[in-house]
Coordinates of C-alpha atoms in Angstrom, one line a residue:
X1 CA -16.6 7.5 10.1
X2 CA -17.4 5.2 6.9
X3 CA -17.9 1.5 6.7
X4 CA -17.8 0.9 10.7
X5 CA -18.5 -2.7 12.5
X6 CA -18.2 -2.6 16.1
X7 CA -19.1 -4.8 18.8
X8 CA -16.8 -7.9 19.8
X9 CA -18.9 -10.4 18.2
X10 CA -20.4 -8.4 15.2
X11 CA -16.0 -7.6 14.9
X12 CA -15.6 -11.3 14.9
X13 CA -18.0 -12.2 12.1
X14 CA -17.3 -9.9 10.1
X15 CA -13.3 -11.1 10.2
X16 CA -14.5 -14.7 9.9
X17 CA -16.9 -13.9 7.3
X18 CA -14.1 -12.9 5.1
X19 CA -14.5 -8.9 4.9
X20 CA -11.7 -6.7 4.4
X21 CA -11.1 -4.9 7.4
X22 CA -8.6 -2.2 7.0
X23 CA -7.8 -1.9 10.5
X24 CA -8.9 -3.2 13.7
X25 CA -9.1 -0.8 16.7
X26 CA -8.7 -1.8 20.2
X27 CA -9.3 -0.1 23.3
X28 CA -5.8 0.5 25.1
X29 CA -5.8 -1.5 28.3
X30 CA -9.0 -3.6 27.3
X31 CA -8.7 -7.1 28.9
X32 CA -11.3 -10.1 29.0
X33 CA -11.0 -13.3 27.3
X34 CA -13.3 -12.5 24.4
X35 CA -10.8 -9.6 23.7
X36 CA -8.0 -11.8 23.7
X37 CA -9.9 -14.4 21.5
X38 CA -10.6 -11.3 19.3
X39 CA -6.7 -10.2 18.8
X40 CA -5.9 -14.0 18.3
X41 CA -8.6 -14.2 15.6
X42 CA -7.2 -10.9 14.1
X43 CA -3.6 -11.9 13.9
X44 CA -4.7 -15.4 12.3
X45 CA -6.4 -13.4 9.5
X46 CA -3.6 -10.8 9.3
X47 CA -6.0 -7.7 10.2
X48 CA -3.8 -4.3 11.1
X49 CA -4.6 -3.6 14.7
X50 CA -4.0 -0.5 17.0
X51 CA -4.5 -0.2 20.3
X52 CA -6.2 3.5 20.8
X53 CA -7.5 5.9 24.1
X54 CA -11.1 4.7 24.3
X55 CA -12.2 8.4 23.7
X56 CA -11.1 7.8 20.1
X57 CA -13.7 4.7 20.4
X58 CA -16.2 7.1 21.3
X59 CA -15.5 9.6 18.3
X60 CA -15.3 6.9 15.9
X61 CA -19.3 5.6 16.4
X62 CA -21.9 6.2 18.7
X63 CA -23.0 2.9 20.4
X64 CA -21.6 0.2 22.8
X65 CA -18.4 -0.6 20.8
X66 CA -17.6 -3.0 23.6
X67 CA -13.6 -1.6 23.3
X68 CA -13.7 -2.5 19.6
X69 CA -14.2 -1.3 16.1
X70 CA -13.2 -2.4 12.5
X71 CA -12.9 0.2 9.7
X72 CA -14.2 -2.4 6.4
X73 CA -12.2 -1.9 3.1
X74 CA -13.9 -0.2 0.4
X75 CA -12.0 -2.5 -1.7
X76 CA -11.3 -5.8 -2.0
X77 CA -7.6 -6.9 -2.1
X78 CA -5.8 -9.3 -3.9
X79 CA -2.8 -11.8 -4.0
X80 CA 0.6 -10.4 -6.0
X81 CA -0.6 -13.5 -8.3
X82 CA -3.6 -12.2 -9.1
X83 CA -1.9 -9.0 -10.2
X84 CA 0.2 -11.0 -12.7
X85 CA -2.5 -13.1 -13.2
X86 CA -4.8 -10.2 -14.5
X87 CA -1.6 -8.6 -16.7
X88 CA -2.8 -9.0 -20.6
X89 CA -1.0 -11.0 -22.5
X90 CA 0.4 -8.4 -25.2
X91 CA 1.1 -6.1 -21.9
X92 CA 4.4 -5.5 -20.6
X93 CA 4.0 -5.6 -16.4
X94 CA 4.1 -2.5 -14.6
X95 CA 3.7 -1.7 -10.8
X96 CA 4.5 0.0 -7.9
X97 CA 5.6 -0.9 -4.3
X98 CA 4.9 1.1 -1.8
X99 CA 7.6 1.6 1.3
X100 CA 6.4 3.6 4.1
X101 CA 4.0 5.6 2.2
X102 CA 2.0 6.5 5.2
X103 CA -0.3 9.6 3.8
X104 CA -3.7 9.0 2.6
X105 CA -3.5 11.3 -0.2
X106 CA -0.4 10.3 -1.5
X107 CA -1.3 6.8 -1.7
X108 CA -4.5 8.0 -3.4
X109 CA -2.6 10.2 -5.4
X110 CA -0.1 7.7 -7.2
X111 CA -3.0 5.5 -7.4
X112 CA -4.5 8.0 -9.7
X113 CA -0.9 8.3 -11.5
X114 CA -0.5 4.8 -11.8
X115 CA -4.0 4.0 -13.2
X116 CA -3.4 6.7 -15.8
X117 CA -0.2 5.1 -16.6
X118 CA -2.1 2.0 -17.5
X119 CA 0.1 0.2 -14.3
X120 CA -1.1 -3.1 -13.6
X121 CA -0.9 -3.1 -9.6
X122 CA -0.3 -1.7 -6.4
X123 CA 1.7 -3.3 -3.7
X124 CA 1.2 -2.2 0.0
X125 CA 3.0 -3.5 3.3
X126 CA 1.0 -4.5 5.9
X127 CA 2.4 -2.3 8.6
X128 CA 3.4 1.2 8.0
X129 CA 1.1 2.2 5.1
X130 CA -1.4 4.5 4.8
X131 CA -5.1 3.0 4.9
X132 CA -7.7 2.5 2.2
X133 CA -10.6 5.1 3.5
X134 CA -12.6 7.3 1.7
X135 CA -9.9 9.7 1.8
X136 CA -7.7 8.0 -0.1
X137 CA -10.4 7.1 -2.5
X138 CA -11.4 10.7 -2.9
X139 CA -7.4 11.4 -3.8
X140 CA -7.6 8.5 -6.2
X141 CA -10.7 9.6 -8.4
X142 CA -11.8 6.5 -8.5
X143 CA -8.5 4.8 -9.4
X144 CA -8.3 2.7 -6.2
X145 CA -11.6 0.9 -7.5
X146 CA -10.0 0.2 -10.9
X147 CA -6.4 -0.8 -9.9
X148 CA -5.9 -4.1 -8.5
X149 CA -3.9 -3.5 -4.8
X150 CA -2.1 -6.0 -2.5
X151 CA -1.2 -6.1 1.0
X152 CA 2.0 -8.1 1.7
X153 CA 4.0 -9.1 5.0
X154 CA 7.2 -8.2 4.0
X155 CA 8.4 -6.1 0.9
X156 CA 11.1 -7.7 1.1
X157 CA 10.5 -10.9 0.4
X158 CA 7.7 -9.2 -2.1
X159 CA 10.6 -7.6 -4.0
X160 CA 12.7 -11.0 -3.9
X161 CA 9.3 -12.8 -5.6
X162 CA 9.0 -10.2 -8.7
X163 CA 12.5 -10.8 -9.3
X164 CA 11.9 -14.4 -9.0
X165 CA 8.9 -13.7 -11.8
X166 CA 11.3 -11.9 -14.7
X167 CA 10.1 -8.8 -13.1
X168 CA 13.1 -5.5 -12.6
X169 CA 12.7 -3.4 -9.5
X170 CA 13.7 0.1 -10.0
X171 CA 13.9 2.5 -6.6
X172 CA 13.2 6.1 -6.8
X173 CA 16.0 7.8 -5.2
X174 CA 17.4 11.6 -5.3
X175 CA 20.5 9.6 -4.0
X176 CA 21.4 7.8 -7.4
X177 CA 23.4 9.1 -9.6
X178 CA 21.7 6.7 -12.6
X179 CA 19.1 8.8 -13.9
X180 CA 15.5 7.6 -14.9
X181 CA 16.1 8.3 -18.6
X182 CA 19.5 5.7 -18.4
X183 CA 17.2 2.7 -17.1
X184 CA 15.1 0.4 -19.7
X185 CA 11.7 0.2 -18.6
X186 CA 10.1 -1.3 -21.2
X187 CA 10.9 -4.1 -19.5
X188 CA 8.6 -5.7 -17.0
X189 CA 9.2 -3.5 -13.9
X190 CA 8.1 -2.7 -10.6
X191 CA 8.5 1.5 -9.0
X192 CA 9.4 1.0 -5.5
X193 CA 8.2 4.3 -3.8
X194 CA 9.7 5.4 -0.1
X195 CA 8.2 7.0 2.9
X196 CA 7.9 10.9 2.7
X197 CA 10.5 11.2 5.3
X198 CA 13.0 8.6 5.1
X199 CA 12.6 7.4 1.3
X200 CA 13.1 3.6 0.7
X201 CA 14.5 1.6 3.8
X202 CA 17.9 0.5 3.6
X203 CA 17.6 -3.1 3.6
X204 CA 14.7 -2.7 0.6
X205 CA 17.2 -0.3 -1.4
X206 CA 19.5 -2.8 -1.3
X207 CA 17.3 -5.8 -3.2
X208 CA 17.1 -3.6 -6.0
X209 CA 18.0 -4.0 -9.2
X210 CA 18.6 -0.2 -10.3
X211 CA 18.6 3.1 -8.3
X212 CA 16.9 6.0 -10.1
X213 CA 17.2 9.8 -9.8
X214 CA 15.0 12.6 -11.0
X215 CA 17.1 15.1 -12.6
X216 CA 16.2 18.5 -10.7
X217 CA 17.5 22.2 -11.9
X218 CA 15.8 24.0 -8.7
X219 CA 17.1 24.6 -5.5
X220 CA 14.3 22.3 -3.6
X221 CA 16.2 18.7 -2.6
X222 CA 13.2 16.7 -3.8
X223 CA 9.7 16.4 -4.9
X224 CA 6.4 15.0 -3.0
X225 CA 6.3 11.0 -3.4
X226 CA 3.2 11.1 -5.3
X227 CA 4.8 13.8 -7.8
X228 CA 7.7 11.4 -8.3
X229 CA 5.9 8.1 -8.7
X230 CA 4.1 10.4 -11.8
X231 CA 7.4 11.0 -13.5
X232 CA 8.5 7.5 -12.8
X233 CA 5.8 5.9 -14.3
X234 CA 5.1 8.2 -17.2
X235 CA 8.8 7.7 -18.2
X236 CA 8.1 4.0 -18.2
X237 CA 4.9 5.0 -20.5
X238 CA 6.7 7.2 -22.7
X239 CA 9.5 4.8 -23.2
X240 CA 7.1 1.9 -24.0
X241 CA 5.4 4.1 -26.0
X242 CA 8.3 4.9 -28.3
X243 CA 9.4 1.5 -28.3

């Protein structure tokens, strides 16, 4: 597998050093006090770790991986400021939060969408969202190297902030009866996109500011999450666009 670090101490430096690491594998049932100095160091920095079989250890490299290995970003993340920061002056904001979108190629996907839509930034949870690999890089075609994305704690509070900032939060929703075409985008405006299951969590939908429905004629309930984020944000285009 790509961009693998493994080894307690080469894991250690390269968290200390500052690299991305897009998740932090541990060996299930792996004890020792460099271990535990390891998952201390790890939660410090905020680095995503999962406790795995150790045969899944063995499949990811071939070496003495110690009960550890880090899977390095292939990009480098920023801070929700530096998304707003990077927004040109003579450009209205637009980006989209990601809530429980856990498949790599849908998150590559509406990267693609949302770099073609000229969107500004990507916001990611923490927890429960897919990973930056070269699969979702593939998916993107190249976007993910173009488009600025965060990872945040809570998109919750995340949502609260853009609001905070001037900025609307629309949530895609089959269960609105406020279509897209009703809402003004062409304000500054952040797509919150839901899990392919269970859509946007309750206590997210809740935050914001309008609830948005695709129209659809056929007899299918709903379309992929990377198919709707495409509508979304092209409606936000083609309003600004007309404006």
């Amino acid at each position: 597998m790509e961009n693998m670090v493994f080894g307690i101490r080469p894991v250690a430096e390269a968290i200390e050093s500052g690299q991305q690491i897009e998740r932090l594998y541990i060996r299930k049932g792996g004890e020792g006090q460099l271990l535990a100095d390891l998952r201390d160091l790890a939660l410090r920095h905020r680095v995503r770790m999962q406790e795995v079989p150790v045969e899944k250890l063995n499949r990811l490299v071939k070496g003495n991986h110690q009960g550890v290995v880090a899977q390095i970003s292939p990009i480098e993340y920023v801070t929700m400021e530096e998304i707003m920061e990077r927004v040109p002056e003579d450009e209205t904001p637009l980006i989209v939060i990601f809530d429980g979108v856990t498949d790599v190629r849908n998150f590559g996907a509406i990267a693609r969408s949302a770099e073609c839509a000229g969107a500004h930034g990507l916001i990611a949870p923490l927890k429960n969202a897919a990973p930056v690999n070269a699969e979702a890089m593939k998916a993107s075609a190249g976007a993910l190297a173009r488009i600025p994305v965060c990872r945040v704690g809570s998109i919750r509070n995340t949502v609260k902030a853009l609001q905070a900032e001037g900025i609307q939060v629309v949530a895609a929703t089959e269960k609105s009866r406020k279509l897209i075409y009703d809402a003004d985008m062409t304000r500054p405006t952040a797509i919150v996109m839901g899990s392919e299951e269970k859509g946007i969590s309750k206590e997210v939908l809740k935050l914001c500011d309008e609830q948005l429905a695709i129209p659809l004629i056929g007899a299918v309930e709903s379309l992929n999450v990377s198919a709707a984020a495409a509508v979304m944000l092209f409606e936000a285009v083609r309003q600004r666009i007309g404006d």
